[in-house]
Short mmCIF file of C-alpha atoms and ligand atoms in Angstrom, two decimals:
data_model
loop_
_atom_site.label_atom_id
_atom_site.label_comp_id
_atom_site.label_asym_id
_atom_site.label_seq_id
_atom_site.Cartn_x
_atom_site.Cartn_y
_atom_site.Cartn_z
CA MET A 6 231.30 53.04 309.75
CA ASN A 7 229.70 56.22 310.93
CA ALA A 8 229.74 57.36 314.54
CA ILE A 9 226.41 55.81 315.51
CA SER A 10 226.96 52.50 313.74
CA SER A 11 230.30 52.02 315.38
CA LEU A 12 228.60 52.84 318.68
CA ASP A 13 225.77 50.44 317.69
CA SER A 14 228.12 47.55 318.29
CA GLU A 15 229.03 48.51 321.86
CA SER A 16 227.52 46.23 324.44
CA LEU A 17 227.66 45.73 328.19
CA LEU A 18 228.56 42.32 329.62
CA ILE A 19 227.05 41.68 333.03
CA GLU A 20 227.43 38.82 335.53
CA GLY A 21 224.45 38.90 337.81
CA GLY A 22 224.25 38.25 341.57
CA THR A 23 226.38 40.89 343.26
CA ARG A 24 225.05 43.11 345.99
CA LEU A 25 225.79 46.81 345.34
CA GLU A 26 227.48 48.72 348.18
CA GLY A 27 229.25 52.09 348.41
CA ALA A 28 228.89 55.68 347.34
CA VAL A 29 228.40 57.10 343.85
CA ARG A 30 228.16 60.75 342.72
CA ILE A 31 225.10 61.72 340.70
CA SER A 32 225.80 63.63 337.51
CA GLY A 33 224.24 66.85 336.41
CA SER A 34 220.75 66.55 334.87
CA LYS A 35 220.65 65.71 331.10
CA ASN A 36 217.15 67.10 330.75
CA ALA A 37 218.13 70.42 332.46
CA SER A 38 221.38 70.76 330.51
CA LEU A 39 219.83 70.56 327.07
CA PRO A 40 217.36 73.50 327.35
CA ILE A 41 219.80 75.59 329.39
CA LEU A 42 222.61 75.13 326.85
CA ILE A 43 220.36 76.12 324.02
CA ALA A 44 219.11 79.17 326.02
CA SER A 45 222.57 80.64 325.41
CA LEU A 46 221.26 81.47 321.90
CA LEU A 47 219.12 84.18 323.55
CA THR A 48 222.13 86.32 324.26
CA SER A 49 225.39 87.46 322.82
CA GLU A 50 227.17 87.45 326.14
CA ARG A 51 229.32 84.62 327.55
CA CYS A 52 227.45 81.86 329.36
CA THR A 53 228.88 79.25 331.76
CA LEU A 54 227.26 76.04 332.83
CA LYS A 55 228.70 73.73 335.56
CA GLU A 56 228.20 70.00 336.14
CA VAL A 57 227.38 69.28 332.48
CA PRO A 58 227.29 65.50 332.12
CA ASP A 59 229.42 63.84 329.43
CA LEU A 60 226.68 62.21 327.35
CA LEU A 61 225.96 61.54 323.67
CA ASP A 62 223.13 64.07 323.97
CA THR A 63 225.36 66.78 325.38
CA LYS A 64 227.92 66.04 322.65
CA THR A 65 225.06 66.39 320.10
CA MET A 66 224.02 69.68 321.72
CA ARG A 67 227.67 70.90 321.33
CA GLU A 68 227.55 69.96 317.61
CA LEU A 69 224.29 71.90 317.27
CA LEU A 70 225.45 75.06 318.95
CA GLU A 71 228.75 75.01 317.04
CA SER A 72 226.91 74.50 313.77
CA LEU A 73 224.96 77.70 314.56
CA GLY A 74 228.20 79.67 315.05
CA ALA A 75 228.64 79.49 318.82
CA THR A 76 232.14 78.95 320.23
CA LEU A 77 232.37 76.41 323.10
CA ASN A 78 235.18 75.96 325.59
CA ILE A 79 234.80 72.72 327.60
CA ALA A 80 236.91 71.86 330.66
CA GLY A 81 235.50 68.65 332.08
CA LYS A 82 232.01 69.47 333.39
CA LEU A 83 232.42 73.24 332.93
CA TRP A 84 231.12 74.53 329.65
CA GLU A 85 231.70 78.11 328.51
CA ILE A 86 229.62 79.24 325.54
CA ASP A 87 230.39 82.36 323.51
CA PRO A 88 227.17 82.86 321.49
CA SER A 89 228.31 86.24 319.98
CA GLY A 90 229.29 84.48 316.76
CA VAL A 91 225.89 82.76 316.23
CA ASN A 92 225.10 83.62 312.66
CA SER A 93 222.66 80.93 311.41
CA PHE A 94 219.02 80.36 312.06
CA GLN A 95 218.99 76.94 310.47
CA THR A 96 219.75 73.71 312.35
CA PRO A 97 221.45 70.94 310.40
CA GLU A 98 219.44 67.70 310.06
CA GLU A 99 221.89 65.38 311.74
CA PRO A 100 221.71 66.66 315.37
CA VAL A 101 217.90 66.81 315.26
CA ARG A 102 217.67 63.28 313.95
CA LYS A 103 219.93 62.05 316.70
CA MET A 104 218.29 64.05 319.46
CA ARG A 105 214.67 65.24 319.59
CA ALA A 106 215.52 67.87 322.18
CA SER A 107 217.02 69.84 319.24
CA VAL A 108 213.50 71.12 318.69
CA LEU A 109 214.30 73.36 321.65
CA ALA A 110 216.29 75.48 319.14
CA MET A 111 213.06 76.83 317.65
CA GLY A 112 212.19 79.23 320.39
CA PRO A 113 215.60 80.79 320.87
CA LEU A 114 216.41 81.08 317.15
CA LEU A 115 213.00 82.67 316.50
CA ALA A 116 213.66 85.12 319.31
CA ARG A 117 217.18 85.92 318.07
CA PHE A 118 216.62 86.16 314.32
CA LYS A 119 212.82 86.45 314.08
CA LYS A 120 213.15 83.37 311.96
CA ALA A 121 214.18 79.73 312.34
CA LEU A 122 214.56 76.69 310.12
CA VAL A 123 214.63 73.55 312.20
CA ALA A 124 214.60 70.00 310.93
CA MET A 125 211.41 68.10 311.92
CA PRO A 126 212.47 65.64 314.67
CA GLY A 127 210.78 62.67 312.92
CA GLY A 128 209.76 59.47 314.61
CA CYS A 129 210.75 58.24 317.99
CA SER A 130 210.52 54.72 319.32
CA ILE A 131 208.51 55.58 322.44
CA GLY A 132 205.73 57.48 320.70
CA VAL A 133 204.56 60.13 318.27
CA ARG A 134 205.88 62.94 320.47
CA GLY A 135 204.06 65.80 318.76
CA ILE A 136 205.24 69.37 318.79
CA ASP A 137 201.88 71.02 317.95
CA GLN A 138 201.88 72.78 321.33
CA HIS A 139 205.24 74.35 320.71
CA LEU A 140 204.07 75.64 317.38
CA LYS A 141 200.83 77.02 318.79
CA VAL A 142 202.72 79.32 321.13
CA PHE A 143 204.99 80.51 318.31
CA GLN A 144 201.98 81.21 316.13
CA LEU A 145 200.21 83.13 318.87
CA SER A 146 203.36 85.23 319.32
CA GLY A 147 203.30 86.25 315.67
CA ALA A 148 205.23 83.60 313.76
CA ASN A 149 204.17 82.27 310.38
CA ILE A 150 204.85 78.58 310.24
CA ASN A 151 205.50 76.41 307.23
CA ILE A 152 206.41 72.75 307.23
CA SER A 153 208.00 71.42 304.05
CA HIS A 154 210.77 69.07 302.96
CA GLY A 155 211.12 67.83 306.51
CA TYR A 156 211.82 71.25 307.92
CA ILE A 157 209.79 73.65 310.08
CA SER A 158 210.28 77.24 309.04
CA LEU A 159 209.19 79.98 311.37
CA GLU A 160 209.19 83.70 310.51
CA ALA A 161 207.83 86.71 312.36
CA LYS A 162 207.90 90.44 311.77
CA ILE A 163 207.51 91.15 315.43
CA LEU A 164 207.04 88.77 318.35
CA LYS A 165 204.48 89.72 321.03
CA PRO A 166 203.66 88.40 324.50
CA VAL A 167 201.18 85.54 324.65
CA GLU A 168 198.33 84.21 326.77
CA TYR A 169 197.95 80.48 326.18
CA THR A 170 196.70 77.33 327.90
CA PHE A 171 198.56 74.24 326.85
CA GLU A 172 196.22 71.42 325.68
CA VAL A 173 198.68 68.86 326.98
CA ILE A 174 201.31 69.26 329.67
CA THR A 175 204.57 69.27 327.73
CA VAL A 176 208.06 69.55 329.13
CA THR A 177 209.95 70.83 326.07
CA GLY A 178 206.83 72.67 324.91
CA THR A 179 206.84 74.63 328.14
CA GLU A 180 210.63 75.18 327.81
CA ASN A 181 210.40 76.45 324.20
CA ALA A 182 207.65 78.88 325.22
CA LEU A 183 209.54 80.10 328.29
CA MET A 184 212.65 80.85 326.19
CA LEU A 185 210.75 82.64 323.45
CA LEU A 186 208.59 84.70 325.78
CA SER A 187 211.52 85.62 327.99
CA ALA A 188 212.86 87.47 324.97
CA CYS A 189 209.52 89.23 324.22
CA GLU A 190 208.99 92.63 325.86
CA GLY A 191 205.73 92.53 327.98
CA GLN A 192 203.76 90.21 330.11
CA SER A 193 202.87 86.66 328.97
CA VAL A 194 200.68 84.07 330.73
CA LEU A 195 201.06 80.33 330.14
CA LYS A 196 198.60 77.91 331.77
CA ASN A 197 198.84 74.12 332.20
CA VAL A 198 202.62 74.26 332.07
CA ALA A 199 205.00 71.39 332.99
CA LEU A 200 206.65 71.78 336.42
CA GLU A 201 209.46 69.25 336.13
CA PRO A 202 212.59 70.28 338.09
CA GLU A 203 214.37 70.74 334.74
CA VAL A 204 211.75 73.27 333.63
CA ILE A 205 212.25 75.17 336.91
CA ASP A 206 216.04 75.07 336.53
CA LEU A 207 215.68 76.60 333.07
CA ALA A 208 213.31 79.27 334.38
CA LYS A 209 215.93 80.12 337.03
CA VAL A 210 218.58 80.65 334.29
CA LEU A 211 216.16 82.78 332.26
CA CYS A 212 215.52 84.97 335.33
CA SER A 213 219.30 85.32 335.84
CA MET A 214 219.45 86.52 332.18
CA GLY A 215 216.94 89.28 332.87
CA ALA A 216 213.46 87.79 332.40
CA GLU A 217 210.98 87.64 335.31
CA ILE A 218 209.13 84.35 335.67
CA TYR A 219 206.72 83.41 338.40
CA PHE A 220 204.82 80.18 338.85
CA GLU A 221 201.38 79.95 340.47
CA GLY A 222 200.53 76.26 340.35
CA ARG A 223 200.57 75.31 336.64
CA THR A 224 200.38 78.99 335.59
CA ALA A 225 203.59 80.78 334.55
CA LEU A 226 203.73 84.58 334.39
CA ILE A 227 206.60 85.80 332.24
CA LYS A 228 207.85 89.34 331.89
CA GLY A 229 210.16 89.20 328.96
CA SER A 230 213.01 91.57 327.90
CA GLU A 231 214.47 92.35 324.50
CA TYR A 232 217.89 92.31 326.01
CA LEU A 233 219.01 89.22 327.92
CA ARG A 234 222.36 88.77 329.70
CA GLY A 235 224.70 85.82 329.74
CA PHE A 236 224.30 83.29 332.64
CA ASP A 237 226.56 81.42 335.10
CA HIS A 238 224.65 78.38 336.42
CA THR A 239 225.23 75.03 338.15
CA LEU A 240 222.90 72.24 336.94
CA ILE A 241 220.58 70.44 339.26
CA PRO A 242 221.49 66.71 339.77
CA ASP A 243 219.90 64.10 337.47
CA ARG A 244 216.90 62.69 339.34
CA ILE A 245 216.39 59.91 336.78
CA GLU A 246 220.02 58.70 337.08
CA ALA A 247 219.61 58.87 340.85
CA GLY A 248 216.32 56.92 340.68
CA THR A 249 217.89 54.31 338.40
CA LEU A 250 220.77 53.73 340.85
CA ALA A 251 218.30 53.69 343.76
CA VAL A 252 216.39 50.86 342.03
CA ALA A 253 219.74 49.10 341.44
CA SER A 254 220.52 49.17 345.15
CA HIS A 255 217.03 47.87 346.16
CA LEU A 256 217.06 45.17 343.45
CA THR A 257 220.44 43.76 344.70
CA GLY A 258 219.65 44.07 348.43
CA GLY A 259 222.39 46.61 348.56
CA ASP A 260 223.41 49.70 350.57
CA VAL A 261 224.19 52.63 348.35
CA LEU A 262 224.82 56.35 348.96
CA LEU A 263 223.68 58.61 346.14
CA LEU A 264 225.99 61.60 346.54
CA GLY A 265 224.49 64.96 345.45
CA ALA A 266 221.02 63.59 344.73
CA ASN A 267 218.14 65.95 345.56
CA PRO A 268 215.33 64.13 347.41
CA GLU A 269 213.03 67.10 346.74
CA HIS A 270 212.90 66.03 343.07
CA MET A 271 212.32 62.40 343.80
CA HIS A 272 209.30 62.07 346.22
CA ALA A 273 207.18 59.84 343.97
CA VAL A 274 210.06 57.52 343.23
CA LEU A 275 211.33 57.27 346.86
CA GLU A 276 207.78 56.63 348.06
CA LYS A 277 207.42 53.64 345.73
CA LEU A 278 210.82 52.28 346.73
CA ALA A 279 209.90 52.62 350.45
CA GLU A 280 206.48 51.01 349.78
CA CYS A 281 208.21 47.78 348.59
CA GLY A 282 210.76 47.59 351.41
CA ALA A 283 213.69 49.87 350.61
CA LYS A 284 215.13 51.77 353.62
CA ILE A 285 215.68 55.42 352.63
CA SER A 286 217.73 57.92 354.66
CA ILE A 287 217.92 61.57 353.66
CA LEU A 288 221.42 62.84 354.54
CA LYS A 289 222.84 66.34 354.16
CA ASP A 290 224.07 65.92 350.60
CA ALA A 291 223.11 62.37 349.79
CA ILE A 292 220.29 59.82 349.84
CA ARG A 293 221.06 56.36 351.29
CA ILE A 294 219.14 53.41 349.84
CA SER A 295 219.57 50.14 351.68
CA SER A 296 217.57 47.00 351.26
CA GLU A 297 217.01 43.49 352.58
CA GLY A 298 214.90 42.49 349.60
CA ILE A 299 211.73 43.60 347.87
CA THR A 300 208.83 42.99 350.17
CA LYS A 301 205.69 43.47 347.98
CA PRO A 302 204.29 44.15 344.50
CA LEU A 303 203.48 47.68 343.35
CA GLU A 304 200.73 49.56 341.51
CA ILE A 305 202.20 52.49 339.52
CA ALA A 306 200.66 54.99 337.03
CA THR A 307 203.03 57.42 335.34
CA GLU A 308 202.01 61.13 335.48
CA GLU A 309 203.44 64.54 334.83
CA TYR A 310 205.67 65.87 337.68
CA PRO A 311 205.21 65.72 340.62
CA GLY A 312 203.58 62.40 339.80
CA PHE A 313 205.55 59.21 339.13
CA PRO A 314 207.88 59.98 336.23
CA THR A 315 207.56 58.08 332.92
CA ASP A 316 211.37 58.06 332.75
CA MET A 317 211.41 55.71 335.75
CA GLN A 318 208.72 53.26 334.40
CA ALA A 319 211.08 50.86 332.68
CA GLN A 320 213.36 50.59 335.67
CA PHE A 321 210.41 49.84 337.95
CA THR A 322 209.12 47.23 335.45
CA THR A 323 212.39 45.36 336.09
CA LEU A 324 212.00 45.83 339.85
CA CYS A 325 208.43 44.47 339.83
CA SER A 326 209.48 41.46 337.68
CA ILE A 327 211.12 40.02 340.84
CA ALA A 328 208.82 41.56 343.44
CA PRO A 329 206.66 38.93 345.28
CA GLY A 330 203.05 39.01 343.92
CA ASP A 331 201.27 40.76 341.05
CA SER A 332 202.25 44.28 340.07
CA LYS A 333 200.64 46.69 337.67
CA ILE A 334 202.26 49.59 335.81
CA THR A 335 200.28 51.99 333.63
CA GLU A 336 202.11 54.28 331.17
CA ASN A 337 200.02 57.40 330.69
CA ILE A 338 202.54 59.71 329.00
CA PHE A 339 203.83 57.86 325.97
CA GLU A 340 201.95 55.36 323.85
CA ASN A 341 204.78 52.97 323.09
CA ARG A 342 207.08 52.85 326.08
CA PHE A 343 206.96 49.14 326.92
CA GLN A 344 209.58 47.93 324.35
CA HIS A 345 211.77 46.71 327.24
CA VAL A 346 209.08 44.17 328.16
CA ALA A 347 209.81 41.78 325.27
CA GLU A 348 213.50 41.79 326.16
CA LEU A 349 212.72 41.23 329.89
CA GLN A 350 210.49 38.30 328.89
CA ARG A 351 213.56 36.73 327.20
CA MET A 352 215.18 36.87 330.65
CA GLY A 353 212.19 35.05 332.15
CA ALA A 354 210.04 37.95 333.31
CA ASP A 355 206.33 37.19 333.44
CA ILE A 356 204.81 40.39 332.02
CA GLN A 357 201.66 40.84 329.86
CA VAL A 358 200.98 44.29 328.27
CA ARG A 359 197.37 45.14 327.53
CA SER A 360 196.87 48.66 326.04
CA ARG A 361 198.81 51.04 328.34
CA THR A 362 199.19 48.68 331.32
CA ALA A 363 201.84 46.06 332.05
CA TYR A 364 200.61 43.21 334.34
CA ILE A 365 203.67 41.70 336.08
CA LYS A 366 203.74 38.44 338.03
CA GLY A 367 206.92 38.60 340.17
CA LYS A 368 209.39 35.71 339.63
CA ARG A 369 211.92 34.42 342.10
CA ALA A 370 214.72 35.07 339.56
CA LEU A 371 215.52 36.10 336.05
CA THR A 372 218.12 34.41 333.81
CA GLY A 373 220.87 36.14 331.86
CA ALA A 374 220.40 36.53 328.09
CA GLU A 375 221.54 38.57 325.10
CA VAL A 376 219.08 41.50 324.97
CA TYR A 377 218.70 44.55 322.76
CA SER A 378 218.25 48.21 323.77
CA THR A 379 215.47 50.09 322.00
CA ASP A 380 215.51 53.47 323.79
CA LEU A 381 217.30 55.23 326.60
CA ARG A 382 215.35 54.11 329.69
CA ALA A 383 214.58 50.67 328.25
CA SER A 384 218.34 50.05 328.07
CA ALA A 385 218.71 51.03 331.71
CA SER A 386 215.96 48.54 332.68
CA LEU A 387 217.92 45.77 330.87
CA VAL A 388 221.12 46.64 332.70
CA LEU A 389 219.23 46.50 335.98
CA ALA A 390 217.88 43.11 335.05
CA GLY A 391 221.39 41.91 334.24
CA LEU A 392 222.55 42.88 337.73
CA ILE A 393 220.12 40.36 339.31
CA ALA A 394 219.78 37.68 336.62
CA LYS A 395 221.37 34.29 337.08
CA GLY A 396 224.36 34.07 334.75
CA THR A 397 225.55 36.35 332.02
CA THR A 398 223.65 39.13 330.26
CA ILE A 399 224.79 41.01 327.22
CA VAL A 400 222.98 44.32 326.54
CA ARG A 401 223.51 45.36 322.94
CA ASP A 402 223.31 48.75 321.22
CA ILE A 403 224.11 50.65 324.37
CA TYR A 404 224.53 53.96 322.51
CA HIS A 405 220.89 54.36 323.65
CA LEU A 406 222.16 54.16 327.24
CA ASP A 407 225.08 56.48 326.56
CA ARG A 408 222.69 59.18 325.41
CA GLY A 409 221.48 59.71 328.99
CA TYR A 410 223.81 58.03 331.47
CA GLU A 411 227.40 59.08 332.11
CA ALA A 412 229.56 55.88 332.08
CA LEU A 413 226.86 53.86 333.94
CA GLU A 414 228.98 50.75 333.91
CA VAL A 415 231.83 52.56 335.63
CA LYS A 416 229.47 53.81 338.35
CA LEU A 417 227.96 50.31 338.83
CA SER A 418 231.31 48.57 338.96
CA SER A 419 232.48 51.08 341.58
CA LEU A 420 229.60 49.71 343.65
CA GLY A 421 230.70 46.11 343.14
CA ALA A 422 228.73 45.13 340.02
CA ARG A 423 230.46 42.71 337.65
CA ILE A 424 229.94 44.69 334.42
CA ALA A 425 232.15 45.64 331.48
CA ARG A 426 231.81 47.44 328.19
CA LEU A 427 232.41 45.27 325.09
CA ARG A 428 233.68 46.95 321.98
CA TYR A 429 233.18 45.41 318.59
CA SER A 430 236.17 45.41 316.27
CA ASN A 431 235.48 45.44 312.57
CA GLN A 432 238.80 43.93 311.81
CA SER A 433 238.47 40.81 313.98
CA GLY A 434 234.71 40.78 313.80
CA ALA A 435 234.66 40.03 317.50
CA PHE A 436 233.90 41.81 320.75
CA SER A 437 236.63 42.64 323.19
CA LEU A 438 236.73 44.22 326.65
C1 EPZ B 8 210.63 65.42 327.95
O1 EPZ B 8 210.37 65.02 326.62
C2 EPZ B 8 211.92 64.60 328.31
N1 EPZ B 8 212.99 64.95 327.45
C3 EPZ B 8 211.61 63.11 328.28
O2 EPZ B 8 212.75 62.45 328.71
C4 EPZ B 8 210.44 62.81 329.14
O3 EPZ B 8 210.14 61.44 329.07
C5 EPZ B 8 209.24 63.66 328.79
O4 EPZ B 8 209.57 65.06 328.82
C6 EPZ B 8 208.11 63.43 329.73
O5 EPZ B 8 208.47 63.76 331.06
C7 EPZ B 8 213.68 66.14 327.64
O6 EPZ B 8 213.38 66.86 328.58
C8 EPZ B 8 214.81 66.43 326.71
P1 EPZ B 8 206.51 65.99 326.40
P2 EPZ B 8 209.24 65.87 325.79
O7 EPZ B 8 206.45 67.10 325.41
O8 EPZ B 8 209.23 67.27 326.18
C9 EPZ B 8 202.59 64.90 323.93
C10 EPZ B 8 214.41 60.86 328.68
O9 EPZ B 8 214.30 59.61 328.82
N2 EPZ B 8 202.85 66.19 323.25
O10 EPZ B 8 206.34 66.37 327.87
O11 EPZ B 8 209.42 65.53 324.31
C11 EPZ B 8 203.70 63.96 323.64
O12 EPZ B 8 203.41 63.18 322.43
C12 EPZ B 8 213.44 61.54 327.80
O13 EPZ B 8 215.35 61.59 329.17
C13 EPZ B 8 201.94 66.57 322.25
O14 EPZ B 8 201.00 65.86 321.94
O15 EPZ B 8 207.86 65.22 326.29
C14 EPZ B 8 203.71 63.03 324.81
O16 EPZ B 8 202.75 62.01 324.67
C15 EPZ B 8 212.57 60.62 327.07
N3 EPZ B 8 202.13 67.81 321.63
C16 EPZ B 8 203.29 63.94 325.98
O17 EPZ B 8 202.71 65.13 325.30
C17 EPZ B 8 203.21 68.62 321.91
O18 EPZ B 8 203.35 69.66 321.33
C18 EPZ B 8 204.45 64.45 326.86
O19 EPZ B 8 205.45 64.87 325.94
C19 EPZ B 8 204.12 68.18 322.96
C20 EPZ B 8 203.90 66.95 323.57
#
């Protein structure tokens, strides 16, 4: 059984009905760790990154970097990367198939070797997730691009600075462009860039390596340098993990302290939680979310940052499924990000999806069921539903969850949730705790 299929069979067993209470530390941001780790390919000097979360995706990133010749020394959440031995411009297929963010290797490999051979990421359950914008920037900078046999090959004689306006706001597209152009001598201008905190954290690292990057609204001015130094950086906290746990507290009428969460990255989410009755206190190094119940329905439309994040849409679909009244959630970023709805309906949620909008009639309660994860944030929404459902819920295929949440069941049970990981044994053909 290969790694993923043995993980396939891991499930979470949840007994609903407990109120969450206590303090939990927020992990480092998955979506900041991935571009920053891959930015080490831009230098031959040692790089250190602190607060790296222990996730399937960061494990995959480690595989990818080592396959290219980097040496990694990991002590808990401290990662040291020695990229001096990087000797390959070709990514293996496996990591890219497992993790789309591997496309972030294109920019740094092109900058380092003037060529790159990166497996096409292929399909993804939440949408097409094109990379045309990434490629447009590479092309403008001087790369010839050829797609064949499932691989993207990029080759350039020289790479020059670029002036480009993105046709869509893209997080990893902006990140790929920032990494490439930070390694190009001269002044580049990117317009209509993504401004997610993870993009800004990467830009901070690139500046510490020797690039100069300034943002004016959605315009980024980049002064690149042929020679980039190593970095020593501490990751920002994961705003989506914090948002997910904040929803868990409100859903269960709880009182939870999110240690290390940064409220500056979470305005849109905190506003929506407060709008439906959560009490939010901003403390020195924590956010307190307490609740005496959900007071009203919500209308939400996902947008690029600083708007309401698409990565919190599934979690709020669960919250609205027990909010009094009729809620409406429109998903504007991805075309297929309502796969959790069918599973929530099996738990009794009253949700109708028409085009990009979910129309939700709040119920008094959900009932436990066996449900299947389809993607990272969908699996989180099912765990949240299990916390409040009457009876027992089993969430299957939680490798989706493990891609982006560090031992979520451990954090939830430390807050009082009755939740355990079930492992499937091939020998006995049964699940065990
Ligand atoms: C990043 O994905 C995040 N992943 C996603 O988080 C997040 O949902 C997404 O941004 C939106 O915020 C990482 O940072 C590793 P996009 P990314 O390029 O960069 C279209 C999670 O749950 N588009 O901003 O792949 C695209 O199809 C993950 O942690 C093009 O058309 O998303 C999509 O509809 C899921 N052409 C929209 O733009 C392009 O060249 C936004 O995509 C690029 C994107």
